[in-house]
GROMACS .gro file of C-alpha atoms in nm:
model
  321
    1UNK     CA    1  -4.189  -5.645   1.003
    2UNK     CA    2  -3.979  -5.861   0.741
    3UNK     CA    3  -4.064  -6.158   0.665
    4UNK     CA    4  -3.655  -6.215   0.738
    5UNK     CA    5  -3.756  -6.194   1.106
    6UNK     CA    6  -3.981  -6.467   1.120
    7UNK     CA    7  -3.640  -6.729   1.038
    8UNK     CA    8  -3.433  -6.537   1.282
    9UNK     CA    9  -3.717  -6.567   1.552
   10UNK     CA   10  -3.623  -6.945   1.502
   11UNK     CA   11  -3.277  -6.942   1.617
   12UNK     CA   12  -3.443  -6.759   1.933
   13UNK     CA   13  -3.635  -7.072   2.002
   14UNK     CA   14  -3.379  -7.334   1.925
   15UNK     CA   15  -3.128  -7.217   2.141
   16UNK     CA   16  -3.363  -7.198   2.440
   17UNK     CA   17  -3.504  -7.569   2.308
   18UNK     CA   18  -3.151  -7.700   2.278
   19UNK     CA   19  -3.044  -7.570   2.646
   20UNK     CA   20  -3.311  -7.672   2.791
   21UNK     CA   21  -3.362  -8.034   2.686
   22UNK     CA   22  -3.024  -8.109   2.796
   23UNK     CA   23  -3.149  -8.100   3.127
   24UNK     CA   24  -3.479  -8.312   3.083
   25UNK     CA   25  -3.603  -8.571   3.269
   26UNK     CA   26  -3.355  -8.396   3.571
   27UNK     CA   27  -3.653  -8.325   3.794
   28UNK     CA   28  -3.571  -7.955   3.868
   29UNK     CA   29  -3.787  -7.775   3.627
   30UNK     CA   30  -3.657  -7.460   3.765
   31UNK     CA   31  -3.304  -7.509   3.641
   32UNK     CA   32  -3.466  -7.593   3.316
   33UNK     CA   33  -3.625  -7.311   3.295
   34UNK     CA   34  -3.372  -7.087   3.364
   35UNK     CA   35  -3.113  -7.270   3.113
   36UNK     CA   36  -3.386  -7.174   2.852
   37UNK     CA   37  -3.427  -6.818   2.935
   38UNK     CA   38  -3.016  -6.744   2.952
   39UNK     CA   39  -3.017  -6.879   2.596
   40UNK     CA   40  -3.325  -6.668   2.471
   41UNK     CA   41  -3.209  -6.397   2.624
   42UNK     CA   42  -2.828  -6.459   2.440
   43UNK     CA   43  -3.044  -6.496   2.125
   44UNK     CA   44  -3.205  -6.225   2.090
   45UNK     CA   45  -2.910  -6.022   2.135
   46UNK     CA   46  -2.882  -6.098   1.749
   47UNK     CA   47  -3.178  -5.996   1.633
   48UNK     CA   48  -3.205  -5.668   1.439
   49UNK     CA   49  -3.518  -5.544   1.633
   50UNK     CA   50  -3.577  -5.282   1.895
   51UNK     CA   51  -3.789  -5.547   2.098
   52UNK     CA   52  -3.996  -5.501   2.403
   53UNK     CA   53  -4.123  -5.769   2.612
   54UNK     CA   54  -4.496  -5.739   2.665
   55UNK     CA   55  -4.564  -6.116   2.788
   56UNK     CA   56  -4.277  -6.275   3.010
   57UNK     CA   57  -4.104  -6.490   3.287
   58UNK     CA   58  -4.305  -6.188   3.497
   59UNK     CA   59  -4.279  -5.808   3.636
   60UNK     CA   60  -3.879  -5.719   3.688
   61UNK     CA   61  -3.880  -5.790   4.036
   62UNK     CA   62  -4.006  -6.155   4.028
   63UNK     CA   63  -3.769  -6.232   3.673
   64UNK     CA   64  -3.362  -6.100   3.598
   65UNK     CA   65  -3.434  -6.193   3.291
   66UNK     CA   66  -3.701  -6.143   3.001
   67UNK     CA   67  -3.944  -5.971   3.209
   68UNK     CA   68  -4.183  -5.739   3.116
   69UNK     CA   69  -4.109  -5.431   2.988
   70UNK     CA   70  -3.712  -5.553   2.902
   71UNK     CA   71  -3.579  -5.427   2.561
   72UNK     CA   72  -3.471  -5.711   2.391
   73UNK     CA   73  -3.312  -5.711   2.043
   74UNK     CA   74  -2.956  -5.489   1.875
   75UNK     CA   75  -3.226  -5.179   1.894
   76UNK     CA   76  -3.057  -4.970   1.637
   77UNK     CA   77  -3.246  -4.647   1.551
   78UNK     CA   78  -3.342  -4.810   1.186
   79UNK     CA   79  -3.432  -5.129   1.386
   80UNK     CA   80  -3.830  -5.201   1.384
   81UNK     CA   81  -4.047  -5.118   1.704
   82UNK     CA   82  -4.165  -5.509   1.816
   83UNK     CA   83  -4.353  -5.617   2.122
   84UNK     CA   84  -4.275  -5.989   2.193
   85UNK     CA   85  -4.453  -6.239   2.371
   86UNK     CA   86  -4.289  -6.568   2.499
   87UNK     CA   87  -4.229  -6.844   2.656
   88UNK     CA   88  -3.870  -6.978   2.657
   89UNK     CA   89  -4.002  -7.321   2.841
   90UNK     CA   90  -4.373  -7.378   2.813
   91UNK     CA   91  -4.445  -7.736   3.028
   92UNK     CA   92  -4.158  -7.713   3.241
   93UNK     CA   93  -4.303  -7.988   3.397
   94UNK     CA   94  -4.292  -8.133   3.087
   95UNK     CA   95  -3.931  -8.116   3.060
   96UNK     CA   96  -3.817  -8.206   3.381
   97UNK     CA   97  -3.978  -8.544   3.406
   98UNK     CA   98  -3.903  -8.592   3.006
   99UNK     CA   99  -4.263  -8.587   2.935
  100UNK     CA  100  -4.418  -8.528   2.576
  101UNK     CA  101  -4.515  -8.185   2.445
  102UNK     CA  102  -4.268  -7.918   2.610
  103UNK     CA  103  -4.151  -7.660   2.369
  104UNK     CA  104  -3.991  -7.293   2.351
  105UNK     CA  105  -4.226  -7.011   2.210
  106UNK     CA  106  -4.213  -6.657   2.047
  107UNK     CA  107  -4.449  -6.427   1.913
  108UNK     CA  108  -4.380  -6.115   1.761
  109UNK     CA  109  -4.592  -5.832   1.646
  110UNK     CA  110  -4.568  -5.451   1.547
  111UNK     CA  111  -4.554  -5.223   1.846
  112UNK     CA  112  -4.917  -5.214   2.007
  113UNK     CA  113  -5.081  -5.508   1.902
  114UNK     CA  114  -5.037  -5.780   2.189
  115UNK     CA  115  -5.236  -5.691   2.487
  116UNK     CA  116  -5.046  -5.701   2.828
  117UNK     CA  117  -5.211  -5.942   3.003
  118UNK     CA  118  -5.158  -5.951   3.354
  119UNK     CA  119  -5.063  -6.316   3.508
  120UNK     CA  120  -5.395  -6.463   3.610
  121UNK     CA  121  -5.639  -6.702   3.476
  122UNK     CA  122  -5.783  -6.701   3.101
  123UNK     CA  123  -6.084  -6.881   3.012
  124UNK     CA  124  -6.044  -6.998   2.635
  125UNK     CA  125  -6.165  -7.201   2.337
  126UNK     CA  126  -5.980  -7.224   2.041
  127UNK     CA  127  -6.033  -7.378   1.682
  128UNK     CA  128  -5.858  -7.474   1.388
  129UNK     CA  129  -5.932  -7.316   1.051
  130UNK     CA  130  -6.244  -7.545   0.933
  131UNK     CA  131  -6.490  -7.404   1.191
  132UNK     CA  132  -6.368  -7.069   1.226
  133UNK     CA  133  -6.638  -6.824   1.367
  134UNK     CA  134  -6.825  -7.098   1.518
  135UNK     CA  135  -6.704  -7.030   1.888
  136UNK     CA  136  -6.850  -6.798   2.145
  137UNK     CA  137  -6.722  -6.801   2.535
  138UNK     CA  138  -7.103  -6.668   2.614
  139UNK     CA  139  -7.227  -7.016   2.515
  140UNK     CA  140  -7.191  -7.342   2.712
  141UNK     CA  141  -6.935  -7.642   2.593
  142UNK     CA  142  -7.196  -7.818   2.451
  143UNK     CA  143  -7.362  -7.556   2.237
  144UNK     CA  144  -7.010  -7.479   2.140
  145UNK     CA  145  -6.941  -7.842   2.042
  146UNK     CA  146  -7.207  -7.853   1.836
  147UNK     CA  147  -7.178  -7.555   1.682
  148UNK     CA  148  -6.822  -7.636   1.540
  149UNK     CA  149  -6.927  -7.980   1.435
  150UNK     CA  150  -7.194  -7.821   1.215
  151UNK     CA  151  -6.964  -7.579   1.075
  152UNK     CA  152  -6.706  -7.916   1.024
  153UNK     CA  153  -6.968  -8.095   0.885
  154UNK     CA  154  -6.876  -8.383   1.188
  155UNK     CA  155  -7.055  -8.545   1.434
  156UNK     CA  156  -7.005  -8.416   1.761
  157UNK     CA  157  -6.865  -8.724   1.858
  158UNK     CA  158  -6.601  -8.717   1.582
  159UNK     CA  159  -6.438  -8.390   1.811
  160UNK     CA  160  -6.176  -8.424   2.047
  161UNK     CA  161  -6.136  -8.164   2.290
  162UNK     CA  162  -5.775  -8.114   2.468
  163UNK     CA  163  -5.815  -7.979   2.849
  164UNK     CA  164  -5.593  -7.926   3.066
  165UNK     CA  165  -5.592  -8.216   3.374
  166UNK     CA  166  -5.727  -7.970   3.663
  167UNK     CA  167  -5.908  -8.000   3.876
  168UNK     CA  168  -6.066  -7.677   3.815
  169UNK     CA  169  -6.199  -7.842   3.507
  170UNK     CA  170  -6.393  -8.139   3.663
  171UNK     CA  171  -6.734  -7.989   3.529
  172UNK     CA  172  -6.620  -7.871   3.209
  173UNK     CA  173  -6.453  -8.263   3.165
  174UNK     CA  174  -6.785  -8.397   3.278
  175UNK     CA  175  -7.005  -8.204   2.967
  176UNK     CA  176  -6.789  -8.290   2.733
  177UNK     CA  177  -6.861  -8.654   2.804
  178UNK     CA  178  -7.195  -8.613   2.813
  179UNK     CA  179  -7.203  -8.391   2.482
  180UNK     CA  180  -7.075  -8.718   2.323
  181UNK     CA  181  -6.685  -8.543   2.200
  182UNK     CA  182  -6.400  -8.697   2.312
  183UNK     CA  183  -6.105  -8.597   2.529
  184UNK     CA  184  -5.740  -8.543   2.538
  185UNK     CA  185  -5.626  -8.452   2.872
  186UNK     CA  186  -5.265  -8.256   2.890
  187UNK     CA  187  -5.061  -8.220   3.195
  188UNK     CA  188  -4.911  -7.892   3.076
  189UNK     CA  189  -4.841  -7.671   2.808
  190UNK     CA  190  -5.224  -7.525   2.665
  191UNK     CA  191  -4.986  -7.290   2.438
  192UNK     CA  192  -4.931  -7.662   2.247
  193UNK     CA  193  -5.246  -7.787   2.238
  194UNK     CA  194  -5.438  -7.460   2.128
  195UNK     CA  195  -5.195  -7.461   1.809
  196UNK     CA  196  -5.272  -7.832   1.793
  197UNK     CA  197  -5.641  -7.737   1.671
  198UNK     CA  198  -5.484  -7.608   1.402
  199UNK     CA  199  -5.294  -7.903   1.233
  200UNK     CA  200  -5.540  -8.170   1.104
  201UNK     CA  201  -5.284  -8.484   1.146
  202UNK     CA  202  -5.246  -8.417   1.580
  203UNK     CA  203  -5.638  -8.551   1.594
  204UNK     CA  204  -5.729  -8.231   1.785
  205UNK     CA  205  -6.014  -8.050   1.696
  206UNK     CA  206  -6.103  -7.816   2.013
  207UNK     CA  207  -5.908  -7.632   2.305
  208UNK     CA  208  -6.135  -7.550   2.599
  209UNK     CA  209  -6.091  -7.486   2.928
  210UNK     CA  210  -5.900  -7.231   3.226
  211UNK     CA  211  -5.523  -7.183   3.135
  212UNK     CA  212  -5.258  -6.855   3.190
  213UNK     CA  213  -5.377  -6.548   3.049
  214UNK     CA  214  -5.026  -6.477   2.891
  215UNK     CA  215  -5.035  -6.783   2.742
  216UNK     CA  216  -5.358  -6.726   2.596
  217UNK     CA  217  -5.205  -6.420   2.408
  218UNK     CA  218  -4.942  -6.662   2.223
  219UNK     CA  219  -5.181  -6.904   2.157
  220UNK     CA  220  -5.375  -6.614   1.970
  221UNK     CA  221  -5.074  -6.499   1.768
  222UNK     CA  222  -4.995  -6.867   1.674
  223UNK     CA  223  -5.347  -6.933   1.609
  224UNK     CA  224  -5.403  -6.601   1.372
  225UNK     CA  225  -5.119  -6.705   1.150
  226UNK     CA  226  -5.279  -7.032   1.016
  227UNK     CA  227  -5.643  -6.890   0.987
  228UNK     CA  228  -5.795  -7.053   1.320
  229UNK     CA  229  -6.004  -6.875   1.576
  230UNK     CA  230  -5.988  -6.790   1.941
  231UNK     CA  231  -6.144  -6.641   2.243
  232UNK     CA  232  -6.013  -6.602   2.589
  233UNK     CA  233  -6.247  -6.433   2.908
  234UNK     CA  234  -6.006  -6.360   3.207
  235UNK     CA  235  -6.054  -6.511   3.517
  236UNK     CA  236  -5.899  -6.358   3.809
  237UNK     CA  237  -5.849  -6.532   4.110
  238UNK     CA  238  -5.879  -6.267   4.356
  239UNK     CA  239  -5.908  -5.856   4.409
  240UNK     CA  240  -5.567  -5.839   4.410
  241UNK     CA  241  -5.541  -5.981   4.047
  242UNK     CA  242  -5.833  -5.770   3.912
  243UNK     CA  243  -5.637  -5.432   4.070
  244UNK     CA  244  -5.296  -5.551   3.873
  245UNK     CA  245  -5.543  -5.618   3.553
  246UNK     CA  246  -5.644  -5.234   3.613
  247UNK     CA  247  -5.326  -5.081   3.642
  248UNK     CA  248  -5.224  -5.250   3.279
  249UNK     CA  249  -5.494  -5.049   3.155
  250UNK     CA  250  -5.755  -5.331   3.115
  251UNK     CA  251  -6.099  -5.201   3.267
  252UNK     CA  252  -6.361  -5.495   3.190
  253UNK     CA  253  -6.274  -5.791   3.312
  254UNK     CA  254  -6.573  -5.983   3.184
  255UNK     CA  255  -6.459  -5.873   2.847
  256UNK     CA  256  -6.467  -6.141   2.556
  257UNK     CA  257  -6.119  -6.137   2.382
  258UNK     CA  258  -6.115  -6.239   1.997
  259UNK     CA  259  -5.781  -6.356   1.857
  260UNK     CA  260  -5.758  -6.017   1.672
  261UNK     CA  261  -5.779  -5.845   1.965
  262UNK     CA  262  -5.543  -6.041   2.193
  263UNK     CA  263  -5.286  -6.067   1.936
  264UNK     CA  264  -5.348  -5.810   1.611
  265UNK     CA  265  -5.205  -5.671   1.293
  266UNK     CA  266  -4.904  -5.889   1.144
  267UNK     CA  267  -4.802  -6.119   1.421
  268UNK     CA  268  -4.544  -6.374   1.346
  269UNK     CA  269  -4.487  -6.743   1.566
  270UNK     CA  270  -4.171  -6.964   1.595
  271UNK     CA  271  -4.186  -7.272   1.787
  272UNK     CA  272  -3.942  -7.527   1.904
  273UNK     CA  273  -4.046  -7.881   2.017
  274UNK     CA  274  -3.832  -7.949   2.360
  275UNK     CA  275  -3.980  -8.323   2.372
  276UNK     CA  276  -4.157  -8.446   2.127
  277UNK     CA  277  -4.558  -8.394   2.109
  278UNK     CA  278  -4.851  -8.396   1.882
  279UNK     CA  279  -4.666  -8.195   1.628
  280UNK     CA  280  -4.321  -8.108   1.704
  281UNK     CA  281  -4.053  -8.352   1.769
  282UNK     CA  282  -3.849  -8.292   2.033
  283UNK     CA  283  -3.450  -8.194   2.004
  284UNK     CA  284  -3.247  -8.505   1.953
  285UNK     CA  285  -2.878  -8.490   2.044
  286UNK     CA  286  -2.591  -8.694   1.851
  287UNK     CA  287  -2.243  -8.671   1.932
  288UNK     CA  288  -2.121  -8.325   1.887
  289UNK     CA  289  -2.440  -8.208   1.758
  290UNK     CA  290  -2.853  -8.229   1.796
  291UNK     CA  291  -3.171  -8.196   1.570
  292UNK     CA  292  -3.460  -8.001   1.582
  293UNK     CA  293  -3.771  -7.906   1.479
  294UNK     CA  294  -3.941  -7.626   1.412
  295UNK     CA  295  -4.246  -7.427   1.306
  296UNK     CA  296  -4.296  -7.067   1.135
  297UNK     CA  297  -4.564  -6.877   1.074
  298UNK     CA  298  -4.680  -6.552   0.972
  299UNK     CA  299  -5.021  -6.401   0.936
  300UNK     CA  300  -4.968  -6.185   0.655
  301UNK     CA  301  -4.945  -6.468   0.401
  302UNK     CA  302  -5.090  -6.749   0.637
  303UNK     CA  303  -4.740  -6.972   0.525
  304UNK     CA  304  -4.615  -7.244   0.764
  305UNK     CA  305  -4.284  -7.356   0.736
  306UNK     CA  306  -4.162  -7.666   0.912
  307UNK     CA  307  -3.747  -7.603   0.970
  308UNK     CA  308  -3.543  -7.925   1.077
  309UNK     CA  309  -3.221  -7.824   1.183
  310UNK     CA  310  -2.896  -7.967   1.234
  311UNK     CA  311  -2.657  -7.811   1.472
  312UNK     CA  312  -2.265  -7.864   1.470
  313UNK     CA  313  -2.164  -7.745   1.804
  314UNK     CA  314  -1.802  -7.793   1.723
  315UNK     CA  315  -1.931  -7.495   1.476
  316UNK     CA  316  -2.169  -7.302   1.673
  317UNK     CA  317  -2.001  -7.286   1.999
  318UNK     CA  318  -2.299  -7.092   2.128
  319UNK     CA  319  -2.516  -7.383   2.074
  320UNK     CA  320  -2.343  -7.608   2.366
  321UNK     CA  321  -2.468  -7.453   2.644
   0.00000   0.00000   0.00000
C-alpha cells in the first residue's frame, strides 16, 4: 500500500468527523450516525483503492451503506486490493449528548489481513508500547496488572485501567480496585481508549474489559502501528452468534487473538476526534469553516503524524454537509 494512502485515509475521516459533529449534542445519535456514514461513503469515492469492507455499519441487509462486503474506493484495475475496517461514528452516544471522546475511524490493510469478525462480544486487554508482551487473556486482571507494571518498571498502583461503564464489568471493576490500579471509566467508544494506552500524555496505561468484536479489530490495527500489544477472546452471547461466527469461517471460539492476527501485515489507521477526548480534539467550527484534528499511522515505519486541518467550506463545498 503507499504510504500516499495513509493522508488520503484522512480526508475519509474528516468528512465523516465534520458531518457528524454538526449534529452533536442533538440527542438522536442515529441521525448522527448516518450523517457520518453518507460522508465516508462520499469520501471514499476518491480514493484510488479497490476497497472492500471487511468490518462495518453491519451485513447488507441491516446497513445501505458501508456494510460488509461493499466495494468501496475508484477500483481501477491498477488500483491496490484493500480490506477496510471502520467506524464512521464510534460513541454515537458520545456525539449526540456532546460528550468527550467520539471520533471517526479507518483502518486499512492489504487484502487478507483483517479478520471478519462477526458482531458479538470481544474480551480484550490492550497495552501501550512500554510493556509490550506482558499481557495474556488466560491470566486474571490482577496477574495481568502486575505483570505490565513489572515490565513498566511501575507500581501497580501507578496503572490506570480504562473500562468500559457496564455493568457486565462489575467484577472485573471490583479486582482492579482491589489489585491497587486505578480506573478510568468510559461511557463509549473502547476503539479510543485502547489507542489511548498507547500515548503516554492521556494517563492511560491499560484497556481491559468486554467491548464489540469489530471494534476490537481496529483497535488492533491502530494499536500495531505504534508498537503496542493486544489480545481479544470472543464472547458470544448466544448459539445464534457462535453459528454466524462459523459461517465467517472462524471455528474456535475460545481462540486467543494477538494483534498480528486480528489485524496483520502493513495496516495503516486515520482517526478523527468528533469531540474532544484524551487525545484528539474535537472539530471546531468558525464561520465558514472548522478545525480538526487528526492522527496517522502506519505500521511499516511505526510514524505518527498529528494533521490539524483547516477547512474553507466556501472552498470545499463538499465539506458543508
Amino acid at each position: 500500500m503507499d504510504r500516499n494512502l495513509a493522508m488520503e485515509a484522512v480526508r475519509v475521516t474528516e468528512m465523516a468527523a465534520i458531518a457528524s459533529a454538526r449534529l452533536m449534542g442533538r440527542g438522536n445519535k442515529n441521525e448522527s450516525d448516518q450523517v457520518a456514514v453518507d460522508a465516508m461513503r462520499k469520501a471514499f469515492d476518491a480514493l484510488q483503492i479497490n476497497g472492500t469492507v471487511v468490518i462495518g455499519e453491519g451485513e447488507r441487509d441491516e446497513a445501505p451503506m458501508l456494510y460488509i462486503g461493499e466495494k468501496v474506493g475508484r477500483r481501477n484495475p491498477e488500483d491496490p486490493e484493500v480490506d477496510i475496517a471502520l467506524d464512521p461514528l464510534e460513541g454515537t452516544n458520545l456525539c449526540a449528548y456532546g460528550r468527550p471522546g467520539g471520533i471517526s475511524v479507518v483502518a486499512m490493510a492489504s487484502k487478507g489481513n483483517l479478520l471478519n469478525a462477526p458482531d458479538t462480544y470481544m474480551e480484550k486487554i490492550a497495552v501501550g508500547p512500554r510493556a509490550k508482551g506482558a499481557i495474556d487473556l488466560r491470566r486474571t486482571p490482577t496477574e495481568n496488572l502486575h505483570a505490565i507494571a513489572e515490565k513498566m518498571r511501575v507500581y501497580v498502583s501507578d496503572l490506570t485501567v480504562v473500562i468500559l461503564d457496564r455493568e457486565r464489568h462489575a467484577d472485573l471493576i471490583k479486582e482492579v480496585r482491589a489489585a491497587g490500579a486505578r480506573i478510568r471509566l468510559i461511557e463509549d467508544g473502547d476503539v479510543a481508549g485502547g489507542i489511548s494506552t498507547c500515548f503516554e500524555d492521556t494517563g492511560v496505561d491499560v484497556l481491559m474489559g468486554i467491548g464489540g468484536a469489530p471494534e476490537g479489530v481496529i483497535t488492533a490495527a491502530a494499536i500495531r502501528s505504534v508498537g503496542g500489544d493486544m489480545q481479544g477472546r470472543l464472547v458470544p452471547r448466544n448459539n445464534d452468534e457462535i453459528a454466524r461466527a462459523k459461517r465467517m469461517g472462524i471455528s474456535d471460539i475460545s481462540k486467543i487473538y494477538a494483534a498480528e492476527e486480528l489485524a496483520g501485515g502493513e495496516v495503516m489507521f486515520a482517526a478523527t476526534g468528533v469531540t474532544t477526548g484524551d487525545f484528539l480534539r474535537g472539530v471546531r467550527f468558525f464561520g465558514s469553516g472548522c478545525e480538526t484534528h487528526s492522527v496517522v499511522m502506519r505500521s511499516k515505519t511505526g510514524t505518527v503524524r498529528f494533521v490539524q486541518s483547516r477547512h474553507r467550506f466556501d472552498q470545499k463545498p463538499g465539506y458543508n454537509l
